[in-house]
XYZ file of C-alpha atoms in Angstrom:
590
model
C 21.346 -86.008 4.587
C 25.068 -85.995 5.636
C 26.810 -83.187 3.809
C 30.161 -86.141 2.725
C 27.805 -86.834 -0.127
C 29.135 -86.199 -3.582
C 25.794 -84.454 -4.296
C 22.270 -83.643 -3.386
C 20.531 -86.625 -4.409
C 22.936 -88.895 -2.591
C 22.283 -91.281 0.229
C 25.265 -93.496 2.044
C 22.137 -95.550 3.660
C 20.837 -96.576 0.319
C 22.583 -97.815 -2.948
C 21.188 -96.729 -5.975
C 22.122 -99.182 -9.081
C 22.677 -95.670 -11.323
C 24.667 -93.652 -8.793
C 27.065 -96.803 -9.492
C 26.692 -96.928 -13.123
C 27.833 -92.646 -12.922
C 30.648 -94.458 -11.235
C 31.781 -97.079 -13.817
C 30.517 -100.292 -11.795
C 27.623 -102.440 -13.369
C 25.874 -103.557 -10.016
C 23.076 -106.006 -11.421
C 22.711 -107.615 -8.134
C 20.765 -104.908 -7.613
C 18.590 -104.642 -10.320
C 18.260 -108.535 -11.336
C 15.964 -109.295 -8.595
C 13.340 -106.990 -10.621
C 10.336 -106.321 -9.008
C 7.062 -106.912 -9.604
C 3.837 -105.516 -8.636
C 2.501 -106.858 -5.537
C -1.091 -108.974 -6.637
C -2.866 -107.046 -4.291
C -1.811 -103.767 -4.959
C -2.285 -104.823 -8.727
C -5.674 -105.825 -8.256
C -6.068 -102.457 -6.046
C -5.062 -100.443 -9.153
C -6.755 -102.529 -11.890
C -9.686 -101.288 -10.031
C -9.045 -97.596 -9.692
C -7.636 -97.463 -13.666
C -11.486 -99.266 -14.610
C -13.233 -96.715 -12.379
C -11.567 -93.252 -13.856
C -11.435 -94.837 -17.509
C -15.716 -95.327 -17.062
C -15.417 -91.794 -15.611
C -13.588 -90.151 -18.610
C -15.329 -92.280 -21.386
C -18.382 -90.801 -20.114
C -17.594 -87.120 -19.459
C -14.824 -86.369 -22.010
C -14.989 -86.225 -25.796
C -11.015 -85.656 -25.863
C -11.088 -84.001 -29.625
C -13.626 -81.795 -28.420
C -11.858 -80.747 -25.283
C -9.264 -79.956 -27.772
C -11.084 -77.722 -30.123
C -12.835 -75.604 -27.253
C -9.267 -75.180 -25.092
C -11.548 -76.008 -21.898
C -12.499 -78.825 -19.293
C -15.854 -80.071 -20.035
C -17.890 -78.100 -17.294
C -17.795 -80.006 -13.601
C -15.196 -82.751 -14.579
C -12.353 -81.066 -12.431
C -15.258 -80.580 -9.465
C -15.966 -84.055 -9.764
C -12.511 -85.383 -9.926
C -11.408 -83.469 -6.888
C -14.781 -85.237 -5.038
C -13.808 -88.946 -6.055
C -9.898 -88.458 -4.392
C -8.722 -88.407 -7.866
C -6.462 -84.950 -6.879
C -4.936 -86.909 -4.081
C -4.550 -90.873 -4.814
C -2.016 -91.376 -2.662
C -3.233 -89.469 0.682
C -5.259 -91.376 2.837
C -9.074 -92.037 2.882
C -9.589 -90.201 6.159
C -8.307 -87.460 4.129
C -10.332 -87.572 1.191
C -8.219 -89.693 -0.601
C -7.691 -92.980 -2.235
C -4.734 -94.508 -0.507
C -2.893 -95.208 -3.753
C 0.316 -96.788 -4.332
C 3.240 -94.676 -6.608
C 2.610 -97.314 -9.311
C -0.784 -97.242 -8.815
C -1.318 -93.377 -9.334
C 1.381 -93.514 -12.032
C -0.949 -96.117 -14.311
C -4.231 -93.844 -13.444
C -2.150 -91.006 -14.822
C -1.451 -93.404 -17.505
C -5.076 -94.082 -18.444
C -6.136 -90.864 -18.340
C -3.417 -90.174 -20.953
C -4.643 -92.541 -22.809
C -8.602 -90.451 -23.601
C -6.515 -86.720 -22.660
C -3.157 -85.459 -21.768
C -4.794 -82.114 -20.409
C -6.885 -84.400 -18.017
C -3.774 -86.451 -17.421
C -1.524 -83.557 -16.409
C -4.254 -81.752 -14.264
C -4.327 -85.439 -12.184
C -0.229 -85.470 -12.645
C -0.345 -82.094 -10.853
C -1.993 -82.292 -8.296
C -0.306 -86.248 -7.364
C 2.795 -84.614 -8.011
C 3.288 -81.209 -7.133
C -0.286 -80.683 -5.167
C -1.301 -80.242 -1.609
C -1.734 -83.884 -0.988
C 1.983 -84.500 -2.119
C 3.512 -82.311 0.626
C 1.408 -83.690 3.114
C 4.069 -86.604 3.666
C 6.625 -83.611 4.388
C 4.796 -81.070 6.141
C 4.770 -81.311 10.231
C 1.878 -80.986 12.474
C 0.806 -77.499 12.674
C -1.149 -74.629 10.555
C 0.590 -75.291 7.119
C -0.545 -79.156 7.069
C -4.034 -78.210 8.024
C -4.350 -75.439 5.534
C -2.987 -78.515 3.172
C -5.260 -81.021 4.546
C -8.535 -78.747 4.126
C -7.485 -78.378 0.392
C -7.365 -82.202 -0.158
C -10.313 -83.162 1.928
C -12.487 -80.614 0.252
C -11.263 -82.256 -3.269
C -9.798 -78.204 -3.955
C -6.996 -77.472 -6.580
C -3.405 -76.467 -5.806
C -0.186 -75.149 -8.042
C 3.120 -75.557 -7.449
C 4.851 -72.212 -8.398
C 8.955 -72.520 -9.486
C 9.610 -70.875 -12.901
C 10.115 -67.355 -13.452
C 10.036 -64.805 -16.591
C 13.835 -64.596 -15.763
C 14.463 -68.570 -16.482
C 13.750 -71.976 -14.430
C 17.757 -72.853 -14.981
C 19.014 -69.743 -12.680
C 19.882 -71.278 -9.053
C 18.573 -68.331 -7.623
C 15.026 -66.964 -7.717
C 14.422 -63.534 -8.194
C 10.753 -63.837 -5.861
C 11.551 -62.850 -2.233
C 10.211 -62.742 1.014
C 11.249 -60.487 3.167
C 10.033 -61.056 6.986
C 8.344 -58.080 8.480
C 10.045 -56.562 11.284
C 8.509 -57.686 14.584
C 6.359 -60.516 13.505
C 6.533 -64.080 11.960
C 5.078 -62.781 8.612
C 6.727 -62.759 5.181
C 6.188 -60.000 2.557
C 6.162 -61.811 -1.152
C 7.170 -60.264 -4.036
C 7.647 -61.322 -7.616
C 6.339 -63.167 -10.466
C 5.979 -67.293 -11.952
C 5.148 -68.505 -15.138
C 4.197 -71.695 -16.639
C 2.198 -72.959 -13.516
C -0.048 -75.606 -13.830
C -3.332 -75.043 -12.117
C -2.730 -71.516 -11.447
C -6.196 -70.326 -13.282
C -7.873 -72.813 -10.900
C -6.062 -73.138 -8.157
C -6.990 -72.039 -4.283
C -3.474 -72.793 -2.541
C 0.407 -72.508 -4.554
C 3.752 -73.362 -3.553
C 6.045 -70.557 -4.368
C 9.740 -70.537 -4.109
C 11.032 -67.811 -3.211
C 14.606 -66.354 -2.169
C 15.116 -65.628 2.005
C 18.167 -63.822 3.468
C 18.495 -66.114 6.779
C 21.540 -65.336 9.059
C 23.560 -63.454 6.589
C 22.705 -66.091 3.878
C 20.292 -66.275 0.847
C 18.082 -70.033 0.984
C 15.402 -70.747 -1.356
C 12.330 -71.566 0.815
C 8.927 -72.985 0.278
C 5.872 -70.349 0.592
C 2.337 -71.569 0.730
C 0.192 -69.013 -0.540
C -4.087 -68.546 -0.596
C -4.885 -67.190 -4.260
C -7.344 -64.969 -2.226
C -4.798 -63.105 -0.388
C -3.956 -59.639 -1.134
C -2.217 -59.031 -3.822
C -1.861 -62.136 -5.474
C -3.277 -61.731 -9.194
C -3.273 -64.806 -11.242
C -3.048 -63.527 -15.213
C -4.184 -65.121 -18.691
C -3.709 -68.493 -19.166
C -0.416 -69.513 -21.112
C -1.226 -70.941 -24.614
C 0.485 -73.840 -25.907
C 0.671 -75.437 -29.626
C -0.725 -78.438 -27.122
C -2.344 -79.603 -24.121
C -5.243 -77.496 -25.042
C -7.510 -76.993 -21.983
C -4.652 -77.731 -19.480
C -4.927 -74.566 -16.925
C -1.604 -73.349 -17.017
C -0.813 -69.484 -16.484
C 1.351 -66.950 -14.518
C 0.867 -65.684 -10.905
C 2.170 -62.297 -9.855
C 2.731 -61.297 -5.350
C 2.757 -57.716 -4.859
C 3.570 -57.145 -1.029
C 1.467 -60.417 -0.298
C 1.287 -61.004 3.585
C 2.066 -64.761 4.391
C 2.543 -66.310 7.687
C 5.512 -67.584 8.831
C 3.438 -70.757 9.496
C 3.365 -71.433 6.086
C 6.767 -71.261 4.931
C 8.281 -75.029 4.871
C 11.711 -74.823 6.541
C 13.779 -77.795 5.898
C 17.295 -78.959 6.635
C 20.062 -77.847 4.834
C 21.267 -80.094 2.219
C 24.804 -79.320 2.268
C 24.597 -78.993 -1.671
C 24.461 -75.792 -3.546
C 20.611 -76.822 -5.395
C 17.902 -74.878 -7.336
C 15.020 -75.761 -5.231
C 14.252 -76.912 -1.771
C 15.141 -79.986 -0.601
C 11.775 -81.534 -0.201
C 10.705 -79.759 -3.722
C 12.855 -81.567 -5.363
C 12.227 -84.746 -4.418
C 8.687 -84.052 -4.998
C 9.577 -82.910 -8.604
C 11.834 -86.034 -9.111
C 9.650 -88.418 -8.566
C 6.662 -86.481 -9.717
C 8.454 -86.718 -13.052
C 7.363 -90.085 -13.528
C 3.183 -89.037 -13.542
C 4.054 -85.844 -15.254
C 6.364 -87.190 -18.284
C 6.602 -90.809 -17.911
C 2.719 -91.816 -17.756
C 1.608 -89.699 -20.648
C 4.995 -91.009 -22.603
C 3.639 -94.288 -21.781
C 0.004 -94.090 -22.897
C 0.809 -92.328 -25.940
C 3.323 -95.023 -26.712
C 1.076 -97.970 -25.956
C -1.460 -95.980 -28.797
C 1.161 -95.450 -31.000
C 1.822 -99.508 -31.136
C -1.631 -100.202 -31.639
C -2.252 -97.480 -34.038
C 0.826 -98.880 -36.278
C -0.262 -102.137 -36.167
C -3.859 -101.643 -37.295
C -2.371 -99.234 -40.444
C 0.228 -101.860 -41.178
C -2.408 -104.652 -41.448
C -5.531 -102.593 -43.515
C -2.883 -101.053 -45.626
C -2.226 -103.095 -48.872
C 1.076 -102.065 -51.260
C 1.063 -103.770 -54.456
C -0.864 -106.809 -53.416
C 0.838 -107.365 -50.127
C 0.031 -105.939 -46.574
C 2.535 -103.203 -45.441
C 3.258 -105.726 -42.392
C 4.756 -108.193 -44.898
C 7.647 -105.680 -46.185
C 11.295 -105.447 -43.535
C 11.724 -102.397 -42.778
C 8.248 -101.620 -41.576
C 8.666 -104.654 -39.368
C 11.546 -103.154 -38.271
C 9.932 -99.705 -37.199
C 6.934 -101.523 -35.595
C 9.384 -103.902 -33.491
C 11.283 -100.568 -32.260
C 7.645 -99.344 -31.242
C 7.302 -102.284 -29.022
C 11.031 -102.596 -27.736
C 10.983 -98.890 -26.733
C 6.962 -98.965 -25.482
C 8.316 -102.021 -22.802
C 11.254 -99.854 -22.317
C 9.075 -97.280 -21.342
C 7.258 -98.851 -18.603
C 10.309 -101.274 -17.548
C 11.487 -98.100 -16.511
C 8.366 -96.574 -15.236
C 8.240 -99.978 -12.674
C 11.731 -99.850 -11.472
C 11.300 -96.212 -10.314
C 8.701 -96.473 -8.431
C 8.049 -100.345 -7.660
C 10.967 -100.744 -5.014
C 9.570 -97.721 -3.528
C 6.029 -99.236 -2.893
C 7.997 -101.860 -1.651
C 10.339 -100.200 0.947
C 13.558 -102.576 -0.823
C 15.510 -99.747 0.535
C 16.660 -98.483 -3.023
C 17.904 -94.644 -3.519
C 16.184 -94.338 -6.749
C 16.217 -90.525 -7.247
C 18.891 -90.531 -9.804
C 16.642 -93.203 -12.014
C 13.524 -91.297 -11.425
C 15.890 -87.853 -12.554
C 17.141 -89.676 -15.686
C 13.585 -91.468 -16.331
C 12.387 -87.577 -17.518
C 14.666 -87.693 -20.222
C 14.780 -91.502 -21.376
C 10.551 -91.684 -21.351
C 10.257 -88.146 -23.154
C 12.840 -89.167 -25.888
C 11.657 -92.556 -26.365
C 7.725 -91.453 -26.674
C 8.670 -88.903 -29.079
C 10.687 -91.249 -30.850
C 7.977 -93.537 -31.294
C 5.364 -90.833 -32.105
C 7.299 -89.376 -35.021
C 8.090 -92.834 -36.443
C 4.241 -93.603 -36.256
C 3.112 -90.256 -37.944
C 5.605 -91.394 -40.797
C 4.352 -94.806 -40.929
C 0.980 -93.176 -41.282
C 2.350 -91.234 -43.763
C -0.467 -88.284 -44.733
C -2.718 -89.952 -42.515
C -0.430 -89.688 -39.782
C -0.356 -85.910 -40.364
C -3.950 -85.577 -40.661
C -6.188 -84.320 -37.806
C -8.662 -86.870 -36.888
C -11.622 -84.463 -38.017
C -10.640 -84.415 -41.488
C -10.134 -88.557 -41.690
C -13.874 -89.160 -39.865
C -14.572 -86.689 -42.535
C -13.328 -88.515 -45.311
C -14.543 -92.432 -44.090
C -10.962 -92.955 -42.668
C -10.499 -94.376 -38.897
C -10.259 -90.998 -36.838
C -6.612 -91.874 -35.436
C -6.059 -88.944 -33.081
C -2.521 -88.800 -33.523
C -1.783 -84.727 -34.517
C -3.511 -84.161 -31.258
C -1.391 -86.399 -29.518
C 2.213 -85.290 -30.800
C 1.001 -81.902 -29.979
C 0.590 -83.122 -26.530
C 3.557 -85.453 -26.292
C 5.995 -82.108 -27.745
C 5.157 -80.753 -23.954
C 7.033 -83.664 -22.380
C 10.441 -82.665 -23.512
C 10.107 -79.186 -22.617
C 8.214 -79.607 -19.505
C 10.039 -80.422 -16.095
C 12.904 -79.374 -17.720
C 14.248 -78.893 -21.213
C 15.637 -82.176 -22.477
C 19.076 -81.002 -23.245
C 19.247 -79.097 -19.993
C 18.318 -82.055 -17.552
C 21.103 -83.877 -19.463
C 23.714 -80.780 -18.670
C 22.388 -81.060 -15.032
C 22.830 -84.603 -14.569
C 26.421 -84.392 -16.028
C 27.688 -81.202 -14.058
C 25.776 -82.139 -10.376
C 25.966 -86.237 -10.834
C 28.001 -87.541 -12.911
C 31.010 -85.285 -12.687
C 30.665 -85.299 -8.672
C 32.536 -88.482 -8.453
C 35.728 -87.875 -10.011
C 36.158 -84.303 -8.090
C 38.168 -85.397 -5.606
C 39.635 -88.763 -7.853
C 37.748 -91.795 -6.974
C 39.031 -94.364 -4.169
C 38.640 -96.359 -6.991
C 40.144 -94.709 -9.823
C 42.926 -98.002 -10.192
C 39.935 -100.302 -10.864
C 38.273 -97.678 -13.397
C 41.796 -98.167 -15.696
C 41.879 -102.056 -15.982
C 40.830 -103.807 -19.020
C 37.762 -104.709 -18.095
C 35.096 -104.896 -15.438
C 34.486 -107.501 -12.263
C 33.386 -111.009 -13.323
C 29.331 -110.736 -13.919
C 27.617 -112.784 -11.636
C 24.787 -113.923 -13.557
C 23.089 -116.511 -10.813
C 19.469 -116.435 -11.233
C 19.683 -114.381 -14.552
C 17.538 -115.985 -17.154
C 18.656 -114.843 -20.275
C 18.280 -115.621 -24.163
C 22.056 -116.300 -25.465
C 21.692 -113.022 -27.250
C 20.508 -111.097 -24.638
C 22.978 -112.577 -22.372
C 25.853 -111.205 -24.469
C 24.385 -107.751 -24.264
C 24.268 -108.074 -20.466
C 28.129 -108.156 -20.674
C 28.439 -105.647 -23.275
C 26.576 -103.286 -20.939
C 28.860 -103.920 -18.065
C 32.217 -103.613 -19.942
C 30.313 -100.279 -21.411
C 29.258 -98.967 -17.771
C 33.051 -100.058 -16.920
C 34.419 -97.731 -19.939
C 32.229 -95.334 -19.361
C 33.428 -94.475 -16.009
C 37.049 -94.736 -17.424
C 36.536 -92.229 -19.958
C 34.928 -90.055 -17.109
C 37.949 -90.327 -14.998
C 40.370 -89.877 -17.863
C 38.198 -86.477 -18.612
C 38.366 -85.274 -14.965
C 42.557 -86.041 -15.225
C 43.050 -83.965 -18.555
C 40.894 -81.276 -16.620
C 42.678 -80.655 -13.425
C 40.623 -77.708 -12.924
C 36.839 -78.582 -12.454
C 35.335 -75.750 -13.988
C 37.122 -76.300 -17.333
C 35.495 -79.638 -17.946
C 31.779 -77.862 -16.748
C 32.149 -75.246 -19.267
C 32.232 -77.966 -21.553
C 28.585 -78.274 -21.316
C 28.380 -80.610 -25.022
C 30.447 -83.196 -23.092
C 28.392 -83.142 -20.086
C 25.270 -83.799 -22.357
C 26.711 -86.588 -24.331
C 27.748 -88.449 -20.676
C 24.535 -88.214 -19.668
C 22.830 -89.606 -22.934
C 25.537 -92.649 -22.698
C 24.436 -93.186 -19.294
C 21.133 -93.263 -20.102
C 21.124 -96.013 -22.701
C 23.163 -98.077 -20.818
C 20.268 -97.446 -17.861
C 17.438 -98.359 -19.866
C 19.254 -101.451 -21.319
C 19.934 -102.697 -18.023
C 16.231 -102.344 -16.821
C 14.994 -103.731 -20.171
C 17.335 -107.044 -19.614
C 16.258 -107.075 -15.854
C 12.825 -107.249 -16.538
C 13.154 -109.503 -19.540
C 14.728 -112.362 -16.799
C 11.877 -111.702 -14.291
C 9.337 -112.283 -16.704
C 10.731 -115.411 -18.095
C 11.561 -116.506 -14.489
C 7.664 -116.467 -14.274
C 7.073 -117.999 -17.676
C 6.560 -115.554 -19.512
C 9.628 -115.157 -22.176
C 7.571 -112.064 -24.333
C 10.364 -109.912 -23.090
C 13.076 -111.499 -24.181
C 12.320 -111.106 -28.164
C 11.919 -106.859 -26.976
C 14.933 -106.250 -25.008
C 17.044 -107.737 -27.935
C 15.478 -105.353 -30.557
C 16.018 -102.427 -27.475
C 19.434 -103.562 -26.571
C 20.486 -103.193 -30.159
C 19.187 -99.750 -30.818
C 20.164 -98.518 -27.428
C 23.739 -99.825 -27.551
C 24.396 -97.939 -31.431
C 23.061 -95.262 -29.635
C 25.703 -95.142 -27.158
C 27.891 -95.877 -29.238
C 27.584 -93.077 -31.456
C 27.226 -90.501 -28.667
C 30.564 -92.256 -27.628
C 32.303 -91.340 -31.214
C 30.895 -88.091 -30.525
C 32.568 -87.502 -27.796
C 36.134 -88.450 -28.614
C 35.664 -86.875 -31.874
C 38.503 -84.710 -32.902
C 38.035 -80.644 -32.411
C 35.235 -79.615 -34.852
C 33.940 -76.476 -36.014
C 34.475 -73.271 -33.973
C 30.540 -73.007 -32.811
C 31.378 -70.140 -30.566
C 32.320 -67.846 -33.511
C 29.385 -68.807 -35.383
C 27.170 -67.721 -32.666
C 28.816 -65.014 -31.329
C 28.632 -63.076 -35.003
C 25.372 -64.179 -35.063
C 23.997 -63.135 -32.117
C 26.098 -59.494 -32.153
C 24.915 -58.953 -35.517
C 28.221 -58.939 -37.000
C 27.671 -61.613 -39.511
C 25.654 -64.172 -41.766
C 22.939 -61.213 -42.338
C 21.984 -62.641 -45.344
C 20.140 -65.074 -42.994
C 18.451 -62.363 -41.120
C 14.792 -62.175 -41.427
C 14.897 -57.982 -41.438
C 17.488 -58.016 -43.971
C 16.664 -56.861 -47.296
C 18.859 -58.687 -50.106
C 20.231 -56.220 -53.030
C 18.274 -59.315 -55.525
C 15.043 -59.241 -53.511
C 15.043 -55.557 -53.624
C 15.120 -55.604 -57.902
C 12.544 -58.070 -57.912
C-alpha cells in the first residue's frame, strides 16, 4: 500500500463509498448499483446453510449446551471433518470452497440453534488457519497451515493481553536467538477463542528489527515447549464457547513461521494482514450472530403480539407496539443490507475498498441487534425475562430469549469495545482527512452538496426525500469535521477530545446504514419486489433522529466538568458516600 494514504485502511486503486462519506461527499453512484447475490452462488449456499442446519438440529440441544458449559461430545471433530472450519479454502484442501456471503449466512444459521457453535465456526473462517492461507507464501508456515485445515484441526488467533487489547504495542516478544533463524516467545494472551482446543495460534508479538520495534505474526504448535494454555475464561454468555488464556515461556519458534509483511506506512495495532483478517472477519464474528438473533427476535415478537390478548384486542392491534415491531424489521433488513454490501462486491471482484464498511459494520450490527433484543425482552415483558426452562415448565412456548441476550451482550464487547471502535474510527479515519486541510475544503463550506444524480434510483417519494437528506447530512457532516480540525490547529487537541471522536463516528454510521438501507430498497424494487421500500422508511426515520441527536450533542454548549468528577473519584478524594467500603455514620447506628 503506498504510504500517501491518509491511513491504513486506505487504497488510491479502489474507492470506497464510506472513505467518501468520512470526507463529506455522498457518492451513491457507487452504492446504487447494489448488488445482489449471484443465483449460483445463492443456490451454492442455500445448500451448505440446509446441510449444517440438519447437522445441528440433530446433534445440538442448544439450552442444554447452555446448562452443561460444553460442546456436545464429537460435534467440533465432526465439524472440522465436513470443511465446516474452513468454508472458504478449497476442496483439495479439505474445504468447501465457500463464498464470503456464503460462510457469513452458515455462520448465520448456526446462530440461529447456538452462538457458541456459531463463534467456534466464526473463528476458525475468520481468524483460523484456513483464513491466512490466502496470505501466507509457499513455504513451511503454509504447510504447517495447510495440514491443520486438511486434517479438519482447530486453530486460535492470539492478540489481547492482561495489559489491554487498545495499547499499540504488545508487551509479548520475540527475541531471535543469536546465530539462528529461531525466535524466543515470551508473554501472555487472554480472551482467545479456541485456545482450550486449539493445535496451532497466531500470536502477535513485539520484534526489534533494524533498530525498530514491529508487531509481527508468530505461528505457534500448542505442543511446543513451554506453551501452557490455562482455565477457560467464563462469560455471563456463550456458555461452552472455548475461550481461555495462553502463556510462552522461552517458547522456541522458527523463523519460518513468523509472517513478515510489508510495512504499511501507518503507525497500527496489529499486522497488516491481521487486520484485514479481523476486519472482515468482523462480519461472521458480530454481524452473523447479530443477524440470526435479530431475524428470531422478529419472529418471536410477532408470535407474542398475535397470542397475546389486552382487554379484548390482540397486542398487534394497539400503535405503539406496531411501532416497536416495525423498528424490529427496519433494523433486522438493516442488518443484513449491511451484511451484503460488505461482503457481496467482494465475491464479486467490483473493485470496491470496503474495509472501512466492514470496520464500521462491527459497531452498526452489534448496536442494532442489541437494540432489537432489549426491545423484544420488553415486549415480552416477564416472559421475555424468563429462561426458557421455567416457561416449558409452566405450559408457555419455551422462547429462548435470556439465553440469547446473554449471547448477543458478547457482540459489543467482542472485537472491540463498542465505544472504543467508535474512538478508533474517529482518531485513525475520520480525522485523517482534514490533517493536512482537504484539497477540497472550499466545496465542504458551500450550502449544500453536488446535484444527486438519481438515474436508475427507484425510490418511494418518501424515501426519495431521505436520499437527499442523507446527502446534504454526509455534506454537513464533513463541514462540521473541517470546521473542528480549523478551531484545532493542533491535531492532538481535537484527539484528546475522545467524546467528539465517538459522536463523529456514530453520525457516520447512521448516515452509512441509511444509505445501504435506501440502496437496497431500489434494487429490490428494480426487481419487483417493493418489500423494502415500506422498511427503509421506518429505518431512515429512526436512523436520521439518531444523527440528529448525536449532532446536538456535539455542538452542545460546555457541560459538566467530567474530569473532576472522575478524578476525585478515582483518587479517593471524594463522593465516599458512594463507596462500597464506606461505612455511613446512619448505617453504623442502625
Amino acid at each position: 500500500m503506498s504510504q500517501t494514504t491518509r491511513n491504513a485502511a486506505s487504497d488510491p486503486d479502489r474507492p470506497s463509498f464510506l472513505e467518501e462519506l468520512y470526507q463529506g461527499r455522498f457518492r451513491w453512484d457507487l452504492l446504487r448499483d447494489f448488488p445482489v447475490q449471484d443465483p449460483g452462488d445463492a443456490r451454492a449456499g442455500d445448500r451448505l446453510v440446509e446441510e449444517l442446519a440438519d447437522l445441528l438440529r440433530e446433534r445440538v440441544d442448544p439450552d442444554e449446551l447452555d446448562a452443561r458449559r460444553a460442546m456436545p461430545e464429537g460435534l467440533p471433530e465432526e465439524l472440522g471433518a465436513r470443511g465446516y472450519f474452513a468454508l472458504q479454502a478449497g476442496p483439495g484442501t479439505g474445504g468447501r470452497g465457500a463464498s464470503h456471503y456464503n460462510t457469513f449466512r452458515a455462520v448465520e444459521a448456526a446462530a440461529r440453534v447456538s452462538t457458541p457453535v456459531a463463534l467456534s465456526l466464526a473463528i476458525e473462517n475468520a481468524l483460523g488457519a484456513s483464513a491466512f492461507l490466502p496470505v501466507v507464501p509457499e513455504g513451511p508456515l503454509r504447510e504447517l497451515l495447510a495440514g491443520v485445515v486438511r486434517r479438519g484441526g482447530r486453530s486460535a488467533s492470539a492478540d489481547s493481553e492482561p495489559e489491554g487489547a487498545a495499547n499499540q504495542r504488545r508487551t509479548t516478544t520475540a527475541t531471535r536467538i543469536e546465530g539462528t533463524d529461531d525466535y524466543l516467545l515470551n508473554g501472555r494472551k487472554v480472551f482467545v477463542g479456541h485456545a482450550p482446543v486449539a493445535e496451532v495460534v497466531s500470536v502477535t508479538a513485539t520484534v526489534r528489527e533494524d533498530d525498530a520495534e514491529r508487531v509481527r505474526i508468530f505461528f505457534v504448535r500448542t505442543d511446543s515447549p513451554g506453551v501452557t494454555s490455562g482455565a477457560w475464561h467464563e462469560y455471563m454468555g456463550i456458555k461452552g464457547f472455548p475461550n481461555g488464556r495462553l502463556e510462552f515461556d522461552d517458547v522456541r519458534v522458527p523463523g519460518s513461521q513468523m509472517l513478515v509483511e510489508a510495512d504499511s506506512g501507518h503507525v497500527i495495532r496489529q499486522t497488516p494482514a491481521t487486520a484485514r483478517l479481523v476486519t472482515r472477519g468482523r462480519l461472521h464474528l458480530i454481524a452473523a450472530p447479530a443477524l440470526a438473533v435479530a431475524r428470531l427476535c422478529a419472529g418471536w415478537s410477532r408470535d407474542f403480539a398475535e397470542r397475546r390478548i389486552v382487554d379484548g384486542r390482540p397486542l398487534s392491534d394497539y400503535e405503539e407496539v406496531q411501532r416497536q415491531l416495525a423498528d424490529t424489521l427496519a433494523e433486522t433488513f438493516a442488518i443484513e443490507s449491511l451484511a451484503q454490501w460488505c461482503l457481496l462486491p467482494d465475491d464479486q471482484d467490483r473493485g470496491l475498498n470496503l474495509r472501512y464498511e466492514q470496520t464500521a459494520a462491527k459497531n452498526a450490527a452489534s448496536l442494532l441487534g442489541w437494540a432489537i433484543a432489549d426491545r423484544t425482552t420488553s415486549l415480552l415483558a416477564a416472559e421475555g425475562y424468563e429462561t426458557a426452562a421455567s416457561k416449558r415448565d409452566r405450559g408457555a412456548p419455551p422462547i429462548p430469549l435470556e439465553r440469547f441476550v446473554r449471547d448477543l451482550r458478547n457482540l459489543r464487547i467482542s472485537g472491540g469495545v463498542d465505544f472504543q471502535i467508535d474512538n478508533w474510527i474517529g482518531r485513525l479515519s475520520i480525522l485523517s482527512y482534514y490533517y493536512p486541510e482537504p484539497d477540497h475544503a472550499a466545496e465542504l463550506l458551500t450550502d449544500g452538496p453536488a446535484p444527486l444524480d438519481t438515474d436508475g434510483t427507484v425510490l418511494s417519494p418518501r424515501n426519495l426525500g431521505h436520499l437527499r437528506t442523507v446527502a446534504a447530512e454526509v455534506h454537513r457532516f464533513g463541514r462540521t469535521c473541517l470546521e473542528l480540525s480549523r478551531s484545532h490547529p493542533v491535531k492532538d487537541e481535537l484527539l484528546a477530545k475522545e467524546r467528539t471522536l465517538v459522536l463523529l463516528a456514530g453520525i457516520a454510521r447512521e448516515l452509512l446504514c441509511a444509505s445501504v438501507v435506501l440502496a437496497r430498497a431500489s434494487a429490490l424494487s428494480a426487481a419487483g419486489d417493493d418489500g423494502g421500500q415500506a422498511l427503509a422508511d421506518v429505518f431512515c426515520v429512526s436512523a436520521l433522529q439518531r444523527a440528529d441527536d448525536l449532532r446536538r450533542r456535539l455542538h452542545a454548549a460546555p457541560g459538566p466538568d467530567f474530569a473532576a468528577v472522575s478524578d476525585a473519584w478515582t483518587s479517593g478524594a471524594g463522593f465516599t458516600f458512594l463507596d462500597p467500603h464506606t461505612v455511613r455514620a446512619e448505617e453504623s447506628h442502625a
